Amino acid sequence: MDYTRYVVQPGDSIYKIANAYKVEMSEIINLNHLKHPDRIYPGQVLLLPTSEYQDMTPGELSEPNFTYAMLLFDVYAGKDSELSAVTTYLYQAVVLDRPEFDELLRPLAYDELRHLEQLAWCIRFLGLDPRYGAFSKGRWFDWRSRYLNYSTDLCAILDYNMKDEATAAKHYTDLAEKIPIPQIQTILLQIAADEERHYQCLADAKMHFCGCEAPKTPLISEAETEAE
């Protein structure tokens, strides 16, 4: 996602800024990790989202297509999904109960929550009700809390999360090829890029807290090769 920097002016509020830039108040609050959004002050610098899909409305999506919508349910609210990721990261932030882990995990949870909302709109406007669950072998299964990983060992948590993020990045890239609707492809590829960024954040944390260097995911390695 691309961002723009905004300098808070006298008389500003999150509500006024959100209206002026046509973004959700929650996006500004989550992006800047504002614990007290009613206490912004003149001169404070805030990041505002300015990605290509920010102005896209769900009504611009293609006509209903059940096949494509069913493909999205797995990453939306299946076993290894955005719904699982949101709840897992928040659980981990609570049980680890240290500021440095909270600062690592909560921003990831907020990103996954945004992904969850985007996928819900895509599913809805492809013609299905975005309930929390997924299809498997033609049958519907509600999302279940037993999908979560309840480990409390930090290094094991980081390994588990990194594996999930790497898998998710590839899955979203593959889905973008399977669903030939430009608006949805844009969302899926942006989510894939977010998952790559999450992986790198977790890899940095693993190096710092566990003393182990993690391998780069294929997409990161490919991007670095192209840059060279």
Short mmCIF file of C-alpha atoms in Angstrom, two decimals:
data_model
loop_
_atom_site.label_atom_id
_atom_site.label_comp_id
_atom_site.label_asym_id
_atom_site.label_seq_id
_atom_site.Cartn_x
_atom_site.Cartn_y
_atom_site.Cartn_z
CA MET A 1 0.00 0.00 0.00
CA ASP A 2 1.14 3.56 -0.77
CA TYR A 3 0.90 6.30 1.82
CA THR A 4 0.90 10.06 2.00
CA ARG A 5 2.05 12.11 4.98
CA TYR A 6 -0.36 14.60 6.49
CA VAL A 7 0.59 17.27 9.03
CA VAL A 8 -2.21 17.84 11.54
CA GLN A 9 -3.54 21.40 11.53
CA PRO A 10 -5.20 23.36 14.37
CA GLY A 11 -8.84 22.29 14.70
CA ASP A 12 -8.28 18.95 12.95
CA SER A 13 -9.86 15.71 14.10
CA ILE A 14 -9.64 12.19 12.75
CA TYR A 15 -13.22 12.61 11.55
CA LYS A 16 -12.41 15.75 9.54
CA ILE A 17 -9.24 14.27 8.03
CA ALA A 18 -11.02 11.05 7.07
CA ASN A 19 -13.82 13.00 5.35
CA ALA A 20 -11.38 15.26 3.52
CA TYR A 21 -9.30 12.38 2.15
CA LYS A 22 -12.26 9.98 1.68
CA VAL A 23 -10.82 7.23 3.87
CA GLU A 24 -12.22 5.38 6.86
CA MET A 25 -11.45 6.72 10.33
CA SER A 26 -10.47 3.18 11.39
CA GLU A 27 -7.84 3.04 8.64
CA ILE A 28 -6.13 6.19 9.91
CA ILE A 29 -6.32 5.00 13.51
CA ASN A 30 -4.95 1.53 12.74
CA LEU A 31 -2.29 2.68 10.29
CA ASN A 32 -0.87 5.13 12.84
CA HIS A 33 -1.48 2.88 15.87
CA LEU A 34 -3.37 5.67 17.64
CA LYS A 35 -4.32 4.52 21.13
CA HIS A 36 -6.07 7.86 21.79
CA PRO A 37 -7.36 9.10 18.39
CA ASP A 38 -9.17 11.99 20.06
CA ARG A 39 -5.84 13.45 21.20
CA ILE A 40 -4.08 14.35 17.95
CA TYR A 41 -2.22 17.66 18.00
CA PRO A 42 -1.10 20.35 15.49
CA GLY A 43 2.20 19.43 13.86
CA GLN A 44 1.68 15.68 14.33
CA VAL A 45 2.46 13.69 11.17
CA LEU A 46 -0.07 11.04 10.17
CA LEU A 47 0.14 8.44 7.41
CA LEU A 48 -2.92 8.25 5.14
CA PRO A 49 -3.61 5.38 2.69
CA THR A 50 -3.46 6.33 -0.98
CA SER A 51 -3.35 2.94 -2.71
CA GLU A 52 -4.91 2.41 -6.14
CA TYR A 53 -7.76 0.36 -4.77
CA GLN A 54 -8.57 2.83 -2.01
CA ASP A 55 -11.12 4.63 -4.19
CA MET A 56 -12.53 1.45 -5.71
CA THR A 57 -16.06 0.67 -4.61
CA PRO A 58 -17.40 -2.87 -4.49
CA GLY A 59 -20.07 -1.87 -7.01
CA GLU A 60 -17.35 -1.67 -9.65
CA LEU A 61 -16.71 -5.41 -9.44
CA SER A 62 -17.80 -7.71 -12.23
CA GLU A 63 -21.20 -9.39 -12.40
CA PRO A 64 -21.87 -12.16 -9.87
CA ASN A 65 -19.73 -15.25 -10.29
CA PHE A 66 -20.18 -18.03 -7.74
CA THR A 67 -17.11 -19.97 -8.85
CA TYR A 68 -14.75 -17.07 -8.14
CA ALA A 69 -16.50 -16.21 -4.88
CA MET A 70 -16.11 -19.78 -3.65
CA LEU A 71 -12.37 -19.59 -4.37
CA LEU A 72 -12.12 -16.56 -2.09
CA PHE A 73 -13.87 -18.17 0.88
CA ASP A 74 -10.82 -20.30 1.70
CA VAL A 75 -8.57 -17.25 2.26
CA TYR A 76 -11.44 -15.26 3.75
CA ALA A 77 -12.60 -17.58 6.54
CA GLY A 78 -11.21 -21.06 6.00
CA LYS A 79 -8.67 -22.84 8.20
CA ASP A 80 -5.65 -20.80 7.09
CA SER A 81 -7.44 -17.53 6.41
CA GLU A 82 -7.59 -13.84 7.21
CA LEU A 83 -10.11 -14.51 9.98
CA SER A 84 -7.74 -17.06 11.52
CA ALA A 85 -4.80 -14.66 11.17
CA VAL A 86 -6.62 -11.75 12.88
CA THR A 87 -7.62 -13.82 15.89
CA THR A 88 -4.26 -15.61 16.09
CA TYR A 89 -2.19 -12.41 16.13
CA LEU A 90 -4.40 -10.78 18.75
CA TYR A 91 -4.27 -13.91 20.92
CA GLN A 92 -0.47 -14.02 20.63
CA ALA A 93 -0.15 -10.33 21.50
CA VAL A 94 -2.14 -10.92 24.70
CA VAL A 95 -0.44 -14.12 25.87
CA LEU A 96 3.10 -12.90 25.16
CA ASP A 97 2.23 -9.73 27.10
CA ARG A 98 5.30 -7.62 26.33
CA PRO A 99 5.31 -4.20 24.62
CA GLU A 100 7.78 -5.20 21.91
CA PHE A 101 5.66 -8.20 20.87
CA ASP A 102 2.49 -6.13 21.02
CA GLU A 103 4.06 -3.60 18.64
CA LEU A 104 4.98 -6.43 16.27
CA LEU A 105 1.74 -8.43 16.28
CA ARG A 106 -1.08 -5.89 16.59
CA PRO A 107 -0.22 -4.00 13.36
CA LEU A 108 -0.22 -7.35 11.56
CA ALA A 109 -3.64 -8.14 13.03
CA TYR A 110 -4.98 -4.77 11.84
CA ASP A 111 -3.68 -5.43 8.31
CA GLU A 112 -5.35 -8.84 8.28
CA LEU A 113 -8.60 -7.26 9.48
CA ARG A 114 -8.48 -4.87 6.51
CA HIS A 115 -7.87 -7.84 4.20
CA LEU A 116 -10.85 -9.61 5.75
CA GLU A 117 -13.10 -6.66 4.98
CA GLN A 118 -11.84 -6.37 1.39
CA LEU A 119 -12.45 -10.05 0.73
CA ALA A 120 -15.92 -9.81 2.28
CA TRP A 121 -16.89 -7.07 -0.18
CA CYS A 122 -15.47 -9.06 -3.09
CA ILE A 123 -17.46 -12.15 -2.10
CA ARG A 124 -20.64 -10.16 -1.55
CA PHE A 125 -20.52 -8.49 -4.94
CA LEU A 126 -19.65 -11.74 -6.66
CA GLY A 127 -23.05 -12.91 -5.48
CA LEU A 128 -22.55 -14.79 -2.20
CA ASP A 129 -23.18 -13.97 1.45
CA PRO A 130 -19.74 -13.40 3.11
CA ARG A 131 -20.39 -15.63 6.12
CA TYR A 132 -17.47 -16.91 8.14
CA GLY A 133 -16.65 -20.31 6.72
CA ALA A 134 -15.45 -22.05 3.56
CA PHE A 135 -16.27 -24.82 1.13
CA SER A 136 -14.45 -28.16 1.15
CA LYS A 137 -15.28 -30.92 -1.33
CA GLY A 138 -18.55 -29.20 -2.10
CA ARG A 139 -19.62 -28.90 1.53
CA TRP A 140 -19.84 -25.78 3.67
CA PHE A 141 -17.96 -25.61 6.98
CA ASP A 142 -18.31 -22.76 9.49
CA TRP A 143 -15.09 -21.18 10.72
CA ARG A 144 -13.92 -22.77 13.99
CA SER A 145 -11.70 -21.54 16.80
CA ARG A 146 -9.78 -24.82 16.78
CA TYR A 147 -8.15 -23.62 13.56
CA LEU A 148 -5.92 -21.35 15.67
CA ASN A 149 -2.40 -22.09 16.87
CA TYR A 150 -2.30 -21.63 20.64
CA SER A 151 1.46 -21.99 21.13
CA THR A 152 2.99 -19.61 23.69
CA ASP A 153 6.65 -20.19 22.79
CA LEU A 154 7.93 -17.08 21.01
CA CYS A 155 10.28 -18.75 18.52
CA ALA A 156 7.70 -21.43 17.69
CA ILE A 157 5.10 -18.68 17.18
CA LEU A 158 7.38 -16.77 14.81
CA ASP A 159 8.13 -19.93 12.79
CA TYR A 160 4.42 -20.76 12.53
CA ASN A 161 3.47 -17.21 11.54
CA MET A 162 6.24 -16.95 8.95
CA LYS A 163 5.18 -20.20 7.31
CA ASP A 164 1.58 -18.98 7.14
CA GLU A 165 2.54 -15.59 5.68
CA ALA A 166 4.78 -17.14 3.00
CA THR A 167 2.02 -19.58 2.04
CA ALA A 168 -0.57 -16.80 1.97
CA ALA A 169 1.56 -14.58 -0.28
CA LYS A 170 1.86 -17.35 -2.88
CA HIS A 171 -1.82 -18.29 -2.54
CA TYR A 172 -2.98 -14.73 -3.24
CA THR A 173 -0.67 -14.47 -6.23
CA ASP A 174 -2.09 -17.72 -7.61
CA LEU A 175 -5.66 -16.55 -6.99
CA ALA A 176 -4.97 -13.35 -8.93
CA GLU A 177 -4.18 -15.53 -11.95
CA LYS A 178 -7.29 -17.69 -11.49
CA ILE A 179 -9.73 -14.77 -11.11
CA PRO A 180 -9.43 -12.62 -14.28
CA ILE A 181 -11.31 -9.61 -12.92
CA PRO A 182 -8.92 -6.60 -12.83
CA GLN A 183 -10.42 -4.97 -9.74
CA ILE A 184 -10.21 -8.17 -7.72
CA GLN A 185 -6.74 -8.95 -9.08
CA THR A 186 -5.53 -5.57 -7.83
CA ILE A 187 -6.82 -6.33 -4.33
CA LEU A 188 -5.36 -9.85 -4.28
CA LEU A 189 -1.92 -8.74 -5.45
CA GLN A 190 -1.85 -5.93 -2.90
CA ILE A 191 -2.75 -8.40 -0.15
CA ALA A 192 0.03 -10.69 -1.41
CA ALA A 193 2.49 -7.80 -1.10
CA ASP A 194 1.26 -7.13 2.45
CA GLU A 195 1.82 -10.78 3.36
CA GLU A 196 5.36 -10.56 1.99
CA ARG A 197 5.96 -7.52 4.19
CA HIS A 198 4.54 -9.37 7.19
CA TYR A 199 6.91 -12.26 6.55
CA GLN A 200 9.87 -9.89 6.55
CA CYS A 201 8.75 -8.25 9.82
CA LEU A 202 8.48 -11.66 11.45
CA ALA A 203 11.84 -12.75 10.00
CA ASP A 204 13.49 -9.65 11.48
CA ALA A 205 11.89 -10.44 14.83
CA LYS A 206 13.15 -14.02 14.67
CA MET A 207 16.70 -12.78 14.06
CA HIS A 208 16.41 -10.32 16.96
CA PHE A 209 14.72 -12.53 19.56
CA CYS A 210 15.79 -16.05 18.52
CA GLY A 211 19.15 -15.40 16.85
CA CYS A 212 18.10 -17.27 13.71
CA GLU A 213 18.11 -15.87 10.18
CA ALA A 214 15.06 -16.84 8.15
CA PRO A 215 15.15 -17.60 4.41
CA LYS A 216 13.63 -15.07 2.05
CA THR A 217 10.36 -15.97 0.39
CA PRO A 218 10.42 -16.57 -3.39
CA LEU A 219 8.64 -13.29 -4.15
CA ILE A 220 11.13 -11.23 -2.11
CA SER A 221 14.11 -13.00 -3.67
CA GLU A 222 12.66 -12.45 -7.15
CA ALA A 223 12.09 -8.74 -6.48
CA GLU A 224 15.67 -8.28 -5.29
CA THR A 225 17.02 -10.09 -8.36
CA GLU A 226 15.01 -7.80 -10.66
CA ALA A 227 16.27 -4.73 -8.76
CA GLU A 228 19.88 -5.80 -9.36
#
